[in-house]
CSV table of C-alpha atoms in Angstrom, one decimal:
chain,number,residue,atom,x,y,z
A,1,MET,CA,-33.6,65.6,-43.3
A,2,ALA,CA,-36.0,66.3,-41.4
A,3,THR,CA,-36.9,64.9,-39.2
A,4,VAL,CA,-39.9,63.1,-37.2
A,5,ARG,CA,-40.6,65.7,-34.7
A,6,GLU,CA,-40.2,68.7,-37.8
A,7,ILE,CA,-42.6,67.0,-39.7
A,8,TYR,CA,-44.7,66.5,-36.9
A,9,GLU,CA,-44.2,69.8,-36.1
A,10,TYR,CA,-45.6,71.4,-39.9
A,11,ILE,CA,-48.6,69.0,-40.0
A,12,ASP,CA,-49.6,70.0,-36.1
A,13,SER,CA,-48.8,73.9,-37.0
A,14,ILE,CA,-51.4,73.5,-39.8
A,15,ILE,CA,-54.2,71.0,-38.9
A,16,PRO,CA,-54.2,71.8,-34.5
A,17,PHE,CA,-54.0,67.7,-33.4
A,18,SER,CA,-55.2,69.5,-30.4
A,19,THR,CA,-58.6,70.0,-31.8
A,20,GLU,CA,-59.2,66.1,-32.4
A,21,GLU,CA,-62.1,65.6,-30.0
A,22,SER,CA,-62.2,63.9,-26.8
A,23,TRP,CA,-62.7,60.8,-27.9
A,24,ASP,CA,-60.1,60.3,-30.8
A,25,ASN,CA,-56.4,59.5,-30.9
A,26,SER,CA,-54.8,61.5,-32.8
A,27,GLY,CA,-51.2,62.9,-33.0
A,28,PHE,CA,-47.2,60.7,-33.4
A,29,LEU,CA,-48.3,57.0,-31.7
A,30,ALA,CA,-45.4,55.0,-32.6
A,31,GLY,CA,-41.3,54.8,-33.1
A,32,ASP,CA,-38.3,57.5,-32.7
A,33,PRO,CA,-38.9,61.6,-32.6
A,34,ASP,CA,-35.4,61.6,-33.7
A,35,ALA,CA,-35.2,59.3,-37.1
A,36,GLU,CA,-34.0,61.1,-40.4
A,37,VAL,CA,-37.5,60.3,-42.9
A,38,THR,CA,-35.9,60.1,-46.5
A,39,HIS,CA,-39.2,59.0,-47.3
A,40,ILE,CA,-43.2,58.9,-45.8
A,41,LEU,CA,-46.5,57.1,-47.6
A,42,THR,CA,-48.9,58.7,-47.0
A,43,ALA,CA,-52.5,56.0,-45.6
A,44,LEU,CA,-55.5,56.6,-44.8
A,45,ASP,CA,-55.1,53.2,-42.1
A,46,ILE,CA,-52.1,51.6,-40.7
A,47,THR,CA,-52.7,47.9,-42.2
A,48,ILE,CA,-50.2,45.5,-42.1
A,49,GLY,CA,-49.6,45.9,-45.9
A,50,VAL,CA,-49.4,49.7,-46.0
A,51,ILE,CA,-46.3,48.6,-43.7
A,52,ASN,CA,-44.8,46.1,-46.1
A,53,GLU,CA,-45.2,48.8,-48.9
A,54,ALA,CA,-42.7,51.2,-46.8
A,55,VAL,CA,-40.6,48.5,-45.5
A,56,SER,CA,-40.7,47.7,-49.1
A,57,GLU,CA,-40.4,51.2,-50.5
A,58,LYS,CA,-37.4,52.4,-47.5
A,59,ALA,CA,-39.4,54.6,-46.4
A,60,GLU,CA,-39.1,55.8,-42.4
A,61,LEU,CA,-42.7,57.2,-41.7
A,62,ILE,CA,-46.1,57.4,-42.6
A,63,VAL,CA,-48.7,59.9,-41.9
A,64,SER,CA,-52.2,58.6,-41.9
A,65,HIS,CA,-56.2,59.6,-41.5
A,66,HIS,CA,-57.1,56.2,-39.1
A,67,PRO,CA,-55.5,56.1,-35.4
A,68,LEU,CA,-52.3,53.2,-35.1
A,69,ILE,CA,-54.0,52.5,-31.6
A,70,PHE,CA,-57.5,53.7,-30.9
A,71,THR,CA,-58.7,51.7,-28.1
A,72,PRO,CA,-55.6,51.4,-25.2
A,73,LEU,CA,-53.7,48.1,-25.9
A,74,LYS,CA,-52.9,45.6,-23.2
A,75,ALA,CA,-50.4,43.8,-24.9
A,76,VAL,CA,-47.5,44.6,-28.0
A,77,MET,CA,-47.8,41.6,-30.8
A,78,LYS,CA,-44.7,41.2,-32.7
A,79,ASN,CA,-46.8,40.8,-36.0
A,80,SER,CA,-49.5,44.0,-35.0
A,81,PRO,CA,-49.6,46.4,-36.9
A,82,ALA,CA,-48.6,48.4,-33.9
A,83,GLY,CA,-45.5,46.1,-33.5
A,84,ARG,CA,-44.6,45.4,-36.6
A,85,LEU,CA,-44.0,49.1,-36.9
A,86,ILE,CA,-41.1,49.3,-33.6
A,87,SER,CA,-39.2,46.1,-35.6
A,88,GLU,CA,-39.0,47.4,-38.3
A,89,ASN,CA,-38.8,50.6,-36.8
A,90,ILE,CA,-41.0,52.8,-38.8
A,91,SER,CA,-42.4,56.0,-37.2
A,92,ALA,CA,-46.7,56.5,-37.7
A,93,ILE,CA,-48.9,59.8,-37.3
A,94,CYS,CA,-52.4,59.8,-37.6
A,95,THR,CA,-54.5,62.5,-37.6
A,96,HIS,CA,-57.9,61.6,-37.7
A,97,THR,CA,-60.4,64.1,-36.5
A,98,PRO,CA,-57.9,66.9,-36.3
A,99,PHE,CA,-58.0,66.4,-39.8
A,100,ASP,CA,-62.0,65.6,-40.8
A,101,MET,CA,-62.2,69.5,-39.0
A,102,SER,CA,-59.2,71.3,-40.4
A,103,PRO,CA,-60.3,74.0,-43.7
A,104,LEU,CA,-57.6,72.1,-45.5
A,105,GLY,CA,-58.0,68.7,-44.9
A,106,MET,CA,-61.0,66.9,-46.0
A,107,ASN,CA,-64.2,69.4,-45.8
A,108,LYS,CA,-62.0,70.6,-48.1
A,109,GLY,CA,-60.9,67.2,-50.7
A,110,LEU,CA,-64.7,66.6,-50.7
A,111,TYR,CA,-66.1,70.0,-51.9
A,112,ASP,CA,-63.6,70.5,-54.5
A,113,LEU,CA,-64.1,66.4,-55.7
A,114,LEU,CA,-68.6,67.1,-55.0
A,115,ALA,CA,-68.9,71.0,-56.7
A,116,ALA,CA,-68.7,70.0,-60.4
A,117,PRO,CA,-70.9,67.5,-60.5
A,118,LEU,CA,-73.8,68.2,-57.5
A,119,GLY,CA,-73.9,71.9,-59.2
A,120,LEU,CA,-72.9,73.0,-55.5
A,121,SER,CA,-72.8,76.9,-54.0
A,122,ASP,CA,-69.3,78.4,-53.2
A,123,THR,CA,-70.8,79.3,-50.1
A,124,SER,CA,-71.8,77.2,-46.8
A,125,ILE,CA,-72.4,76.6,-42.9
A,126,PRO,CA,-71.2,74.4,-40.7
A,127,LEU,CA,-73.2,70.8,-39.8
A,128,GLU,CA,-71.3,70.6,-36.6
A,129,GLU,CA,-69.4,73.5,-35.4
A,130,THR,CA,-66.7,72.9,-33.2
A,131,GLY,CA,-64.1,75.4,-33.3
A,132,GLU,CA,-63.7,78.9,-34.5
A,133,ASN,CA,-63.4,77.8,-38.8
A,134,LEU,CA,-63.5,74.2,-37.3
A,135,SER,CA,-66.4,71.9,-38.6
A,136,ILE,CA,-67.2,67.7,-38.6
A,137,GLY,CA,-68.7,68.7,-42.5
A,138,ARG,CA,-70.7,71.6,-44.3
A,139,ILE,CA,-73.9,72.4,-45.9
A,140,TYR,CA,-73.9,74.0,-49.5
A,141,GLU,CA,-76.5,74.9,-51.6
A,142,LEU,CA,-77.3,73.8,-54.9
A,143,LYS,CA,-77.5,75.3,-58.4
A,144,THR,CA,-80.4,73.5,-60.2
A,145,PRO,CA,-81.6,71.1,-57.4
A,146,LEU,CA,-81.4,66.9,-58.4
A,147,THR,CA,-83.1,64.1,-57.8
A,148,PRO,CA,-82.0,61.8,-55.1
A,149,GLU,CA,-81.3,59.7,-57.6
A,150,GLU,CA,-79.5,62.2,-59.6
A,151,THR,CA,-77.3,62.8,-56.8
A,152,ALA,CA,-76.7,59.8,-55.7
A,153,LYS,CA,-75.3,58.8,-59.8
A,154,LYS,CA,-73.5,62.1,-59.2
A,155,ALA,CA,-71.3,61.0,-55.7
A,156,LYS,CA,-71.0,57.3,-56.7
A,157,SER,CA,-69.7,58.8,-60.0
A,158,ALA,CA,-67.2,61.6,-58.3
A,159,LEU,CA,-66.1,59.5,-55.0
A,160,GLY,CA,-65.5,56.2,-57.4
A,161,CYS,CA,-67.6,54.5,-55.7
A,162,THR,CA,-68.2,50.7,-56.2
A,163,ALA,CA,-71.5,51.2,-54.9
A,164,VAL,CA,-73.8,53.8,-52.8
A,165,ARG,CA,-77.3,53.0,-51.1
A,166,PHE,CA,-79.4,56.3,-50.3
A,167,SER,CA,-82.8,56.9,-49.3
A,168,GLN,CA,-85.6,58.7,-51.9
A,169,GLY,CA,-86.5,61.4,-49.2
A,170,GLY,CA,-89.4,62.5,-51.9
A,171,ARG,CA,-88.7,65.7,-52.5
A,172,ASP,CA,-86.1,67.5,-54.8
A,173,ILE,CA,-82.7,68.3,-53.2
A,174,LYS,CA,-82.0,72.0,-52.8
A,175,LYS,CA,-79.1,71.6,-49.8
A,176,ILE,CA,-77.3,69.3,-49.3
A,177,ALA,CA,-75.6,68.2,-45.9
A,178,ILE,CA,-71.9,66.8,-46.8
A,179,SER,CA,-70.1,64.6,-44.3
A,180,SER,CA,-66.7,62.2,-45.1
A,181,GLY,CA,-66.4,59.0,-42.8
A,182,SER,CA,-69.6,57.4,-40.6
A,183,GLY,CA,-72.3,59.8,-40.7
A,184,GLY,CA,-75.5,58.5,-39.1
A,185,SER,CA,-75.4,60.3,-35.9
A,186,PHE,CA,-75.7,64.3,-38.0
A,187,VAL,CA,-78.8,62.9,-39.7
A,188,GLY,CA,-80.8,65.1,-36.9
A,189,LEU,CA,-79.2,68.2,-37.1
A,190,ALA,CA,-78.5,67.9,-41.4
A,191,ARG,CA,-83.1,68.6,-41.6
A,192,LYS,CA,-82.9,70.6,-38.0
A,193,LYS,CA,-80.0,73.0,-40.9
A,194,GLY,CA,-81.8,73.2,-43.7
A,195,ALA,CA,-80.5,70.2,-45.3
A,196,ASP,CA,-82.0,68.4,-47.7
A,197,ALA,CA,-79.7,65.3,-48.0
A,198,LEU,CA,-76.8,64.4,-46.1
A,199,ILE,CA,-73.6,62.4,-48.5
A,200,SER,CA,-71.5,59.8,-45.8
A,201,GLY,CA,-70.5,56.6,-45.2
A,202,ASP,CA,-71.7,53.7,-42.4
A,203,PHE,CA,-74.9,54.3,-42.1
A,204,LYS,CA,-76.7,52.1,-40.3
A,205,HIS,CA,-81.0,50.2,-40.8
A,206,ASP,CA,-82.1,52.5,-38.7
A,207,ALA,CA,-80.7,56.2,-40.9
A,208,PHE,CA,-82.7,54.8,-43.6
A,209,ILE,CA,-85.9,53.9,-40.9
A,210,ASP,CA,-85.8,57.5,-40.2
A,211,ALA,CA,-85.1,59.6,-42.8
A,212,GLY,CA,-87.5,57.4,-45.4
A,213,ASN,CA,-89.7,58.6,-42.2
A,214,ALA,CA,-89.1,62.0,-42.1
A,215,GLY,CA,-89.1,62.4,-46.5
A,216,PHE,CA,-84.8,62.7,-45.6
A,217,THR,CA,-82.2,61.8,-48.1
A,218,ILE,CA,-79.2,60.2,-47.5
A,219,ILE,CA,-76.7,58.7,-49.6
A,220,ASP,CA,-73.9,55.9,-48.4
A,221,CYS,CA,-71.0,56.9,-50.3
A,222,GLY,CA,-69.1,54.4,-47.9
A,223,HIS,CA,-66.8,55.2,-44.8
A,224,TYR,CA,-63.5,54.9,-47.6
A,225,HIS,CA,-64.8,56.6,-50.4
A,226,THR,CA,-65.6,59.8,-48.5
A,227,GLU,CA,-62.3,59.5,-47.2
A,228,ARG,CA,-60.3,57.9,-49.7
A,229,ILE,CA,-59.1,62.1,-50.2
A,230,PHE,CA,-56.7,61.8,-47.3
A,231,ASN,CA,-53.3,60.3,-49.1
A,232,GLY,CA,-53.4,62.8,-51.7
A,233,ILE,CA,-54.0,65.4,-49.6
A,234,MET,CA,-51.5,65.2,-47.3
A,235,LYS,CA,-48.8,63.9,-50.1
A,236,GLU,CA,-49.3,67.7,-51.3
A,237,LEU,CA,-48.8,69.9,-48.6
A,238,LEU,CA,-46.2,67.0,-47.1
A,239,ALA,CA,-44.0,67.4,-50.6
A,240,GLU,CA,-44.8,71.2,-50.6
A,241,LYS,CA,-42.6,71.8,-47.4
A,242,PHE,CA,-40.5,68.6,-47.2
A,243,PRO,CA,-39.2,69.6,-51.0
A,244,GLU,CA,-35.7,67.1,-50.2
A,245,ILE,CA,-38.5,64.0,-48.8
A,246,ASN,CA,-39.5,61.2,-51.3
A,247,VAL,CA,-44.2,62.2,-50.4
A,248,THR,CA,-45.7,58.4,-51.8
A,249,GLU,CA,-49.8,58.1,-51.7
A,250,ALA,CA,-49.0,54.3,-50.4
A,251,ARG,CA,-50.4,51.1,-53.0
A,252,SER,CA,-51.6,48.8,-50.5
A,253,SER,CA,-53.8,52.1,-48.7
A,254,THR,CA,-57.2,50.7,-50.4
A,255,ASP,CA,-60.8,50.0,-49.7
A,256,PRO,CA,-60.7,46.4,-46.9
A,257,ALA,CA,-63.7,45.3,-48.3
A,258,SER,CA,-64.6,43.8,-51.4
A,259,TYR,CA,-68.6,43.5,-54.0
A,260,ILE,CA,-70.6,41.5,-56.0
A,261,ILE,CA,-72.5,43.9,-57.8
C-alpha cells in the first residue's frame, strides 16, 4: 500500500503546493507521513462529521480542499478537528489555492458544469493570473447572449444551488467571468477585462451596490456550491493513480448552511 507521504508527493507533482497564495496554508497538515493508506476520503472541509465518517470507514487519510489549519493555533484540544485527527491516527492533506489555480482543478470543474448550460466557448483568458498556465478564475465568451436572470437560473440548475442571488446588470451577458469560492474582490478586475458578469460566491452587500452602479451583473451561487466539485475531481485523480486504495467522497461533506426558501 502507498503511504501518506507517497500520496502527498503525487498530489504535489500534479498540483504543486509551491503555487499556493502567500496567505494560504496548504499541504500535509496533520498525521503520519509513513502511515500506509487503504482508504482515502475526499472532502471540501475537514469537519467533525467528516472525521467521524473517516473513523467509521477506517480511512487513514482525508484529502480536503479547505485547510484544516488556516490561522495559527495557540492550543489544540482533544475534540477539535486537529486534535481528533491526531488521536484517531488520521492524516490530512489540504490543497486549497493550488487546486483553485490548477488546470486540473477548480477552473476545469466549473467549466465542465457550466459550459453546456451557458453556452460557453472553449477558449478563455485568465481572470487573475498567478503564474504560467495558472489563474484564479477564467473569462469566457457566450455563444449566445443571455439576460442576467437567464444566466442566474442556468447557473443555479447546473451547480445544484439551493438559492442564488444576482444583480440586474442592465445588459445582456456576452462575456462572463467564473471564479469559485469568495470572488467579491474580483468584480473590478472582471469589469476591467471586459466581462459583463461574474459568477462566484460570498458577495458582500457593497459588491452588489458597486455592480449595480456599474451596470455589471454578479451571480452569487455560494461558496459551497461553486467548490463542492473538489470531492469528485480529487477522487478521480487519486483513484486512477492508486487503484489499490479505496477512494470515496465523504457523504458528510455537505453545505454547512441551511436555507428557508
